[in-house]
PDB file of C-alpha atoms and ligand atoms in Angstrom:
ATOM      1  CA  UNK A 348       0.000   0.000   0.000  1.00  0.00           C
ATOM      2  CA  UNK A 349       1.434   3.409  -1.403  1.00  0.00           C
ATOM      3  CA  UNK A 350       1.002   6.637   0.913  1.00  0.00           C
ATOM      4  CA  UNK A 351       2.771   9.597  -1.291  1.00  0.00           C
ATOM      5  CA  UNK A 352       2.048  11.015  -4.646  1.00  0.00           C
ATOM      6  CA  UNK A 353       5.857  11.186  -6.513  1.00  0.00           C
ATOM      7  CA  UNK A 354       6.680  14.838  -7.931  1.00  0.00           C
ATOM      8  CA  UNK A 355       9.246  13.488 -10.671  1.00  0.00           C
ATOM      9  CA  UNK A 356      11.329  16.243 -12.805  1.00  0.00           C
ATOM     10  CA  UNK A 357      13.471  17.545 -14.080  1.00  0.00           C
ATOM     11  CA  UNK A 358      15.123  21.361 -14.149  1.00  0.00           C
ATOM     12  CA  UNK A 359      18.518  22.671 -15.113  1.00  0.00           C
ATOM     13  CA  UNK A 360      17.905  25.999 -13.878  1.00  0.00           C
ATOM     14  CA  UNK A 361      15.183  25.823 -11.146  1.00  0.00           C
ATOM     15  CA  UNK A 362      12.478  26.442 -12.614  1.00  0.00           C
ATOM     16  CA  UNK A 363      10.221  23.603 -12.913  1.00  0.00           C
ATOM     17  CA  UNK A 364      12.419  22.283  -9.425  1.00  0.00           C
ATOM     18  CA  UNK A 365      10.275  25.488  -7.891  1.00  0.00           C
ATOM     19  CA  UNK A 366       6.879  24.046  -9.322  1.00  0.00           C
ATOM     20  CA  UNK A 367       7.858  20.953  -7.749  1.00  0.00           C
ATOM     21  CA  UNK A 368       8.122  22.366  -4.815  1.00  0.00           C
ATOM     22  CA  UNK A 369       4.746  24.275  -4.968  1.00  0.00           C
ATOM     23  CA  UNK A 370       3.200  21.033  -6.411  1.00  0.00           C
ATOM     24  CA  UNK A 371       4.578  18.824  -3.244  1.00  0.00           C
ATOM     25  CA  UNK A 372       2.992  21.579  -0.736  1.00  0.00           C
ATOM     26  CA  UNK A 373      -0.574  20.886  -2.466  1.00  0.00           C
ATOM     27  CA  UNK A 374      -0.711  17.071  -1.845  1.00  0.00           C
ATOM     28  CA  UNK A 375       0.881  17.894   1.471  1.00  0.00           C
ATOM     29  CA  UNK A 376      -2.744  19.428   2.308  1.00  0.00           C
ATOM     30  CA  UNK A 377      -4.590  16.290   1.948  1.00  0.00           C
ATOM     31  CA  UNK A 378      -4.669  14.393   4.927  1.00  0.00           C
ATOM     32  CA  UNK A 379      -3.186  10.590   4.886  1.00  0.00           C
ATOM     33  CA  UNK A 380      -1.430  10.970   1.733  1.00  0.00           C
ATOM     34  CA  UNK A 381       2.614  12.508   1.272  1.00  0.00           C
ATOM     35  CA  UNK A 382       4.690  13.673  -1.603  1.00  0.00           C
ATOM     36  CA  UNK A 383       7.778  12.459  -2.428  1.00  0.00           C
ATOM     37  CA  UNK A 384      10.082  14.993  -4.730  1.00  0.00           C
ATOM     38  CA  UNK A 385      12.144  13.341  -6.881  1.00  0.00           C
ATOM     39  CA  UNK A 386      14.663  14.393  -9.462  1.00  0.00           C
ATOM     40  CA  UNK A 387      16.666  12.576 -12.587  1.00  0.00           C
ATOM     41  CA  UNK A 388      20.371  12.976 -13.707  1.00  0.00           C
ATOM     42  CA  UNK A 389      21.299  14.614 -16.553  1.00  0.00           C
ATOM     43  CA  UNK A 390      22.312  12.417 -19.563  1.00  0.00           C
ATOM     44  CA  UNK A 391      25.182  12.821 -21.834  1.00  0.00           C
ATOM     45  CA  UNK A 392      26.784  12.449 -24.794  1.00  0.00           C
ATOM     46  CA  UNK A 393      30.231  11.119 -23.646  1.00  0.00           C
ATOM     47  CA  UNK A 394      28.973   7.181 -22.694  1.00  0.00           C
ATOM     48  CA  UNK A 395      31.980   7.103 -20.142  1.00  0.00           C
ATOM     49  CA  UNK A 396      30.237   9.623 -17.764  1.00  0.00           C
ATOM     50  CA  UNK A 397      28.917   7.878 -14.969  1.00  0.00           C
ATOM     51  CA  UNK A 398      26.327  10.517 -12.570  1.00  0.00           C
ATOM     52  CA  UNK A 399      27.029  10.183  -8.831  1.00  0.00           C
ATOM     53  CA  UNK A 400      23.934   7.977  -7.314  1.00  0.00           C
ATOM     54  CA  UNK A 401      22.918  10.842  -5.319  1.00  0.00           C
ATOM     55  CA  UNK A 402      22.967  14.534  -6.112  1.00  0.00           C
ATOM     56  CA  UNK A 403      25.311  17.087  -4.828  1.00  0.00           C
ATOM     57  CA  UNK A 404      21.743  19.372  -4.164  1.00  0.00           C
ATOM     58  CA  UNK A 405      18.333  19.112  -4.268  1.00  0.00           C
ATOM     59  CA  UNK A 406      15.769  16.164  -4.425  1.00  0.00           C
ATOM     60  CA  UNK A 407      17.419  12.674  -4.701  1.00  0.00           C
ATOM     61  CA  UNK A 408      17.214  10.978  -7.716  1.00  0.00           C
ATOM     62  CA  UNK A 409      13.939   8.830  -8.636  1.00  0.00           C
ATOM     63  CA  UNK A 410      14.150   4.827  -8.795  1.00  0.00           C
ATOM     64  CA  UNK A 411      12.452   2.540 -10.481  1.00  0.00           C
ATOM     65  CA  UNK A 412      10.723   1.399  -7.045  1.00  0.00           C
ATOM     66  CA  UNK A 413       9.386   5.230  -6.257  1.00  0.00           C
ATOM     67  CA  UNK A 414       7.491   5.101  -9.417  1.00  0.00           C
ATOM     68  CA  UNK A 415       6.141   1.778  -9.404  1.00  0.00           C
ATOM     69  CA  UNK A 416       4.708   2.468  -5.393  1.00  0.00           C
ATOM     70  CA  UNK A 417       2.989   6.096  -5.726  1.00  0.00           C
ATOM     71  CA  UNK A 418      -0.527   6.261  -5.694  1.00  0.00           C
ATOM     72  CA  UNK A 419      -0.405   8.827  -8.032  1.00  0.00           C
ATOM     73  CA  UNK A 420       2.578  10.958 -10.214  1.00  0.00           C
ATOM     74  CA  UNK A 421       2.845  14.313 -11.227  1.00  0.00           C
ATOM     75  CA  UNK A 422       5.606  14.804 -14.194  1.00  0.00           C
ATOM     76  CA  UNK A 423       7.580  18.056 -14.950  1.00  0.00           C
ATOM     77  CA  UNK A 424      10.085  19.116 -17.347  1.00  0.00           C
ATOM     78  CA  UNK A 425      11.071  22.564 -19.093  1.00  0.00           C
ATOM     79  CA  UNK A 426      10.568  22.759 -21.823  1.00  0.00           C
ATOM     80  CA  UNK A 427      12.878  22.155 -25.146  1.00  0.00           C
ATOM     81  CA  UNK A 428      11.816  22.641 -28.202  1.00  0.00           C
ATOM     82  CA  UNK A 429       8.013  22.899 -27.763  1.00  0.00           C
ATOM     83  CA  UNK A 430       9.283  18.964 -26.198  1.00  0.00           C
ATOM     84  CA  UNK A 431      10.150  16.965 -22.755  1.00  0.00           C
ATOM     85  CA  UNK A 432      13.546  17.613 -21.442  1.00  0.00           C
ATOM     86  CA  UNK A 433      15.891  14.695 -22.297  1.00  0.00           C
ATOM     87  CA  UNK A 434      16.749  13.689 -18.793  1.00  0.00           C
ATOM     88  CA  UNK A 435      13.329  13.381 -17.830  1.00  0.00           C
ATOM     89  CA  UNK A 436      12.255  11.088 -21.455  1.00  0.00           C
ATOM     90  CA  UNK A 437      15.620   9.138 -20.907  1.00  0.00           C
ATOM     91  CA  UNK A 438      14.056   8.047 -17.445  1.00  0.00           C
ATOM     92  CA  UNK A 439      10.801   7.506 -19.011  1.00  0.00           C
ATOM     93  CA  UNK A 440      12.367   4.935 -21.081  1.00  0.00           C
ATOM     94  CA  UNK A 441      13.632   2.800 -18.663  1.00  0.00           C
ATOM     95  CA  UNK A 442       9.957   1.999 -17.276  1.00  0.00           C
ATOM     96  CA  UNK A 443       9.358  -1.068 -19.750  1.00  0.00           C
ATOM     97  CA  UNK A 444       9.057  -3.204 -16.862  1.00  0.00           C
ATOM     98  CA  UNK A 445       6.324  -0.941 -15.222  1.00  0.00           C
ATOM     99  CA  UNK A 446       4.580  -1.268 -18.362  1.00  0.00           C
ATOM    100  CA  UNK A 447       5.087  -5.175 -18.716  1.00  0.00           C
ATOM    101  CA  UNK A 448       3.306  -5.695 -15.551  1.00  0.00           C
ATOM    102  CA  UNK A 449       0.916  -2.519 -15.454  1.00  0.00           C
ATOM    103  CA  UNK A 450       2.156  -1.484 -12.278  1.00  0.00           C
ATOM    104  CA  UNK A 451       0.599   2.187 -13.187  1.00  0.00           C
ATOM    105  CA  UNK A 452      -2.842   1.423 -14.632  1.00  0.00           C
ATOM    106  CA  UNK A 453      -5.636   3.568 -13.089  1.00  0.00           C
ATOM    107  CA  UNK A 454      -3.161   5.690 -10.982  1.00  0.00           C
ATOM    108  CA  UNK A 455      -3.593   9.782 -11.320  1.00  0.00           C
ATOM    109  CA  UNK A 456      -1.163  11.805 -12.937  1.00  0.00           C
ATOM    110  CA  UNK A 457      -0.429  15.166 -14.085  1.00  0.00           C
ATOM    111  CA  UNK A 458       1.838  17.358 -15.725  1.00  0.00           C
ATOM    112  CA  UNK A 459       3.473  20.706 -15.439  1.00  0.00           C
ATOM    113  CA  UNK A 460       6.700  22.548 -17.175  1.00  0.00           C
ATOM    114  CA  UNK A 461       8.226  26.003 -17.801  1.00  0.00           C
ATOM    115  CA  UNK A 462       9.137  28.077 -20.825  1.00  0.00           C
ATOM    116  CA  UNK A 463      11.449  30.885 -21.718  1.00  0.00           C
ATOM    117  CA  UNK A 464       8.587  32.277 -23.780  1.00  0.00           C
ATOM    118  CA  UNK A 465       4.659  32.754 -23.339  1.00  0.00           C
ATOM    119  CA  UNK A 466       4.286  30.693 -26.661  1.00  0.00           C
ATOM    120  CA  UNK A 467       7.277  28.632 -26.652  1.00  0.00           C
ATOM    121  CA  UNK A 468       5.641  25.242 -26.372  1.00  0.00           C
ATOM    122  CA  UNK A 469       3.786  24.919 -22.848  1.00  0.00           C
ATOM    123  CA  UNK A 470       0.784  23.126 -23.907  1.00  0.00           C
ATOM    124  CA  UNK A 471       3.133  21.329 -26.491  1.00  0.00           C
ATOM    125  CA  UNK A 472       5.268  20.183 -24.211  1.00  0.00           C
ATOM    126  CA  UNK A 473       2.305  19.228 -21.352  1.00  0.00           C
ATOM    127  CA  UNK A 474       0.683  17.483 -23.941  1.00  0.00           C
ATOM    128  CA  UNK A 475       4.102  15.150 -24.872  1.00  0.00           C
ATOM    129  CA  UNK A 476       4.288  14.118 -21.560  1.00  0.00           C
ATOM    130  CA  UNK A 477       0.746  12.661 -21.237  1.00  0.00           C
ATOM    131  CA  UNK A 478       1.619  10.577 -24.241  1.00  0.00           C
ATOM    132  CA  UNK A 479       3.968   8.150 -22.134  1.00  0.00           C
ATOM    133  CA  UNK A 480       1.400   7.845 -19.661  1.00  0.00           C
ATOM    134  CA  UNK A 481      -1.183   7.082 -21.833  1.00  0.00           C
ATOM    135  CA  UNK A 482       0.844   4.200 -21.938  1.00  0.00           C
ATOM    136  CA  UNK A 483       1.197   3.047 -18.451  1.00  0.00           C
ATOM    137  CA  UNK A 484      -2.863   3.023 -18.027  1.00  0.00           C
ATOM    138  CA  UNK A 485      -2.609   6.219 -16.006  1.00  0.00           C
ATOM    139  CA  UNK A 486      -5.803   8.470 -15.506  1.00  0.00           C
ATOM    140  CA  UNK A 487      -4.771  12.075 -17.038  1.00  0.00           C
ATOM    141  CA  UNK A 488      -5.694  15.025 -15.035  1.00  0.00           C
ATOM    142  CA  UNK A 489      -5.288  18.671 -15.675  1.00  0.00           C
ATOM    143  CA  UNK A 490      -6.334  22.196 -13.963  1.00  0.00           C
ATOM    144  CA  UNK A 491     -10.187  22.842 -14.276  1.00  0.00           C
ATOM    145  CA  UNK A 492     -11.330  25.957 -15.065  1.00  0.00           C
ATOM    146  CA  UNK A 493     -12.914  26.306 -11.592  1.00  0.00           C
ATOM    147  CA  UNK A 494      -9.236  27.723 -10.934  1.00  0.00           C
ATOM    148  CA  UNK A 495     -11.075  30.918 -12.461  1.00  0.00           C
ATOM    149  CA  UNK A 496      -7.024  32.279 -12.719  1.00  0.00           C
ATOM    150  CA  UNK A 497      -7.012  30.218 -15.538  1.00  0.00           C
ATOM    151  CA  UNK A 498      -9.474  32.564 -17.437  1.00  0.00           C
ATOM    152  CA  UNK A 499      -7.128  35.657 -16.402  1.00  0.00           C
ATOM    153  CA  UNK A 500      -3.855  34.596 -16.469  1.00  0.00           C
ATOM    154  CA  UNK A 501      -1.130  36.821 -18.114  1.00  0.00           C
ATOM    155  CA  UNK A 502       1.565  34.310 -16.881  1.00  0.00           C
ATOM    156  CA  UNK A 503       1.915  30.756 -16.753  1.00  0.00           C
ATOM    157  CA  UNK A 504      -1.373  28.053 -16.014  1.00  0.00           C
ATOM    158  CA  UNK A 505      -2.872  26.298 -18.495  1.00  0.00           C
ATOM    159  CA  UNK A 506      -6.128  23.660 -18.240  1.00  0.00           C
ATOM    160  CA  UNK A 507      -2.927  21.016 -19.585  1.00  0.00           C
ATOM    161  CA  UNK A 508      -1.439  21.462 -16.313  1.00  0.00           C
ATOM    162  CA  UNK A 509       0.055  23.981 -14.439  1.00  0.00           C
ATOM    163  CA  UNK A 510       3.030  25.970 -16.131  1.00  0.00           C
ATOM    164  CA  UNK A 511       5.479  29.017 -15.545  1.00  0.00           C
ATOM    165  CA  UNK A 512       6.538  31.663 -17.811  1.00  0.00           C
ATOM    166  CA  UNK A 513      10.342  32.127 -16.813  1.00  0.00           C
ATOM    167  CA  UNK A 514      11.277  34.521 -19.383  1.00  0.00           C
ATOM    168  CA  UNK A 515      14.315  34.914 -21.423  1.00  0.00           C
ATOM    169  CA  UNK A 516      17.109  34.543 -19.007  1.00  0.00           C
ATOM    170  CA  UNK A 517      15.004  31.714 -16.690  1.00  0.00           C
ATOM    171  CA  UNK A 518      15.055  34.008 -13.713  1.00  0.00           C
ATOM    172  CA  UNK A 519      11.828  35.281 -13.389  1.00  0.00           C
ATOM    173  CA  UNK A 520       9.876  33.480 -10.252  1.00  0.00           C
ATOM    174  CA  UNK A 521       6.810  31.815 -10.086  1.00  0.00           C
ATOM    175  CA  UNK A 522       3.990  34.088  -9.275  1.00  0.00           C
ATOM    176  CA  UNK A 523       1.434  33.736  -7.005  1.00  0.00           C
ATOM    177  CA  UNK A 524      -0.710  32.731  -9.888  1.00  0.00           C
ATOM    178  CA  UNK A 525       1.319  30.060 -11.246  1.00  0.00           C
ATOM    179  CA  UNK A 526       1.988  29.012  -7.191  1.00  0.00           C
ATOM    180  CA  UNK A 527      -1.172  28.557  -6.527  1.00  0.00           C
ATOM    181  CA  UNK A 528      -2.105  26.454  -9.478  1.00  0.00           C
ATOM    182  CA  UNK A 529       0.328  24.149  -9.195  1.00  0.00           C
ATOM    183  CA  UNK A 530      -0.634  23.992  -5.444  1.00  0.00           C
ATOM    184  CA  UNK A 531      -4.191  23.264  -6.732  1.00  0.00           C
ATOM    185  CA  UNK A 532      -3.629  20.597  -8.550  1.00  0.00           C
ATOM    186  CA  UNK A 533      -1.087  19.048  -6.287  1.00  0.00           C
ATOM    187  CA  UNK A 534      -4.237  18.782  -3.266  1.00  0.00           C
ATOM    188  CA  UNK A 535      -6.315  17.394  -6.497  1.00  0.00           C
ATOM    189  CA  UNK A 536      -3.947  14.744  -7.250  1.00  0.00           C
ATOM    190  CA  UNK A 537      -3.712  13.565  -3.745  1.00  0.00           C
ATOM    191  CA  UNK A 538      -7.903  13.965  -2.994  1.00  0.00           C
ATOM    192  CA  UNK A 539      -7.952  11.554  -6.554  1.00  0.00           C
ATOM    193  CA  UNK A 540      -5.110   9.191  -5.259  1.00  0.00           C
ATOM    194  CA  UNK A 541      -7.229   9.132  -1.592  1.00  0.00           C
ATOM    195  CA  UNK A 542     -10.477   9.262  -3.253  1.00  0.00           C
ATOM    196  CA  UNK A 543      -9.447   5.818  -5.546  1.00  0.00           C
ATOM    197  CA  UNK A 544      -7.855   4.397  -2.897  1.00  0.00           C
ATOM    198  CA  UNK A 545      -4.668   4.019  -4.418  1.00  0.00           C
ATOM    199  CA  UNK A 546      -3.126   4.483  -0.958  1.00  0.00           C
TER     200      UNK A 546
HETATM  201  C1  FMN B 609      17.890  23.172 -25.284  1.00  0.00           C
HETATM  202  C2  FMN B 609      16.823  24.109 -24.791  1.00  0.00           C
HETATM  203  C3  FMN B 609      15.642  24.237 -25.496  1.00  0.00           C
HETATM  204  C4  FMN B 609      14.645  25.108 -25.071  1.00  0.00           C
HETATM  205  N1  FMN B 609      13.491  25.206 -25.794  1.00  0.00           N
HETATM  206  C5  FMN B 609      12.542  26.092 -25.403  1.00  0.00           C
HETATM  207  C6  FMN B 609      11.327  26.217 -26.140  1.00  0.00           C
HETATM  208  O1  FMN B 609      11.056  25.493 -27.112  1.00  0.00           O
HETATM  209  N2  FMN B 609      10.438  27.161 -25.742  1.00  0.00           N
HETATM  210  C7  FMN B 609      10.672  27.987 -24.665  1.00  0.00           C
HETATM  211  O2  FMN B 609       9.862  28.846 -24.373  1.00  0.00           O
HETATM  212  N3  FMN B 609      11.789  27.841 -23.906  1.00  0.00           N
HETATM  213  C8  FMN B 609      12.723  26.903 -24.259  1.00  0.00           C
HETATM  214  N4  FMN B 609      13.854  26.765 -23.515  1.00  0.00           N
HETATM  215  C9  FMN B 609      13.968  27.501 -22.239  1.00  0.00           C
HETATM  216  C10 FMN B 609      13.517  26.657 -21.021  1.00  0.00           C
HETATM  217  O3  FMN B 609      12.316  25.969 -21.263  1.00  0.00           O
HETATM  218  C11 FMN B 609      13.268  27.581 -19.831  1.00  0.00           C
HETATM  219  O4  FMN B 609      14.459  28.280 -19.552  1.00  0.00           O
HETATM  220  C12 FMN B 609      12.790  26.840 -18.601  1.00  0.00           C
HETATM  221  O5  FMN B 609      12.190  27.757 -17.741  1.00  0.00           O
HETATM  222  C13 FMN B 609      13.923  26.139 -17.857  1.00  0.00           C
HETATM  223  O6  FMN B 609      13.399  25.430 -16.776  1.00  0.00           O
HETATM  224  P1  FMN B 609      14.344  25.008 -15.549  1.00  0.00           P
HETATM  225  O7  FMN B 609      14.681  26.291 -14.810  1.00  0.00           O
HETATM  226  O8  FMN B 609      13.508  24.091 -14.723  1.00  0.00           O
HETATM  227  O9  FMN B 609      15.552  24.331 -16.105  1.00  0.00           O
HETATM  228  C14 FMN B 609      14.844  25.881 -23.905  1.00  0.00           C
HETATM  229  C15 FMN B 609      16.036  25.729 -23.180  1.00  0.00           C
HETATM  230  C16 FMN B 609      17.020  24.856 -23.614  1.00  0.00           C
HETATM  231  C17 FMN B 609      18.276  24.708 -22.796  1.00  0.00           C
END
């Protein structure tokens, strides 16, 4: 029996670590239920580089065994190229044998990323990582439009999942608006995880 929803991304400059963060503090409000942040090395292109097994900073890196046991997963990456982060799809692919035996099917999950640019890929990007969950059986959620910031927003927060505009140099912070969407649909992920009874 499962008792935390896993926050797995990825970030190179913060960014989507920060929605994480915001994420985590929404399941955190539902009672009986935990979230477990978890992070993935960065890949290369020189085969010989090994990553230490634990990072210098930050949110240990995710096993196998983390994903297999949540009762529910919420996925983030920055976006590249309108696309998934490479670290983060690299660590999707090693999850053939949580496919094999369906250790996801029915669970909740979400997604959430960050952008240089207001139209640089967001939904794009939200919408590649759903794909690989498809896959696993999980049940897709997003951000309903009862978040009525979603109707106003000037920054980040889409019905796709929650997302942060970070602007050209990736230093501006999350907003309150973007915070407290993510935190939204971090309780909603854990109320869904309760309410199946993943746990
Ligand atoms: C290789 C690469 C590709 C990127 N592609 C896009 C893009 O398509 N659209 C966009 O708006 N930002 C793009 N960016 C910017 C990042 O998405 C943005 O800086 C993001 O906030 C970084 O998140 P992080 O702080 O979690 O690393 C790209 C950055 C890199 C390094």
């Amino acid at each position: 029996m499962s008792d935390y929803v896993l926050v797995l991304y990825y970030s190179r400059y913060g960014a989507t670590a920060e929605m994480a963060q915001r994420i985590a503090r929404g399941i955190e409000e539902v009672a009986g239920i935990e979230a477990r942040v978890r992070t993935v090395p960065e890949v290369s292109a020189v085969c010989e580089a090994v990553e230490d097994t634990i990072p210098e900073q930050g949110a240990p890196y995710a096993t196998l065994d983390d994903l297999r046991d949540c009762a529910g997963l919420a996925l983030g990456s920055p976006t590249r190229f309108g696309n998934m982060a490479a670290p983060l799809k690299h660590f999707i692919d090693t999850t053939s044998s949580l496919w094999l035996s369906g250790a996801l099917i029915d669970k909740p999950a979400a997604v959430f990323t960050s952008t240089a640019s207001l139209h640089g890929g967001q939904e794009t990007t939200l919408i590649s990582m759903m794909l690989p969950l498809l896959h696993h059986g999980m049940i897709l959620m997003g951000v309903p439009y009862s978040e009525t910031d979603l109707l106003t927003t000037k920054e980040g927060g889409t019905p796709y999942g929650p997302s942060h505009l970070a602007g050209e140099d990736s230093k501006l912070p999350v907003t309150d608006t973007e915070a407290k969407l993510c935190r939204a649909l971090g309780k909603r992920l854990a109320e869904k995880a309760v309410a199946l009874n993943i746990r």
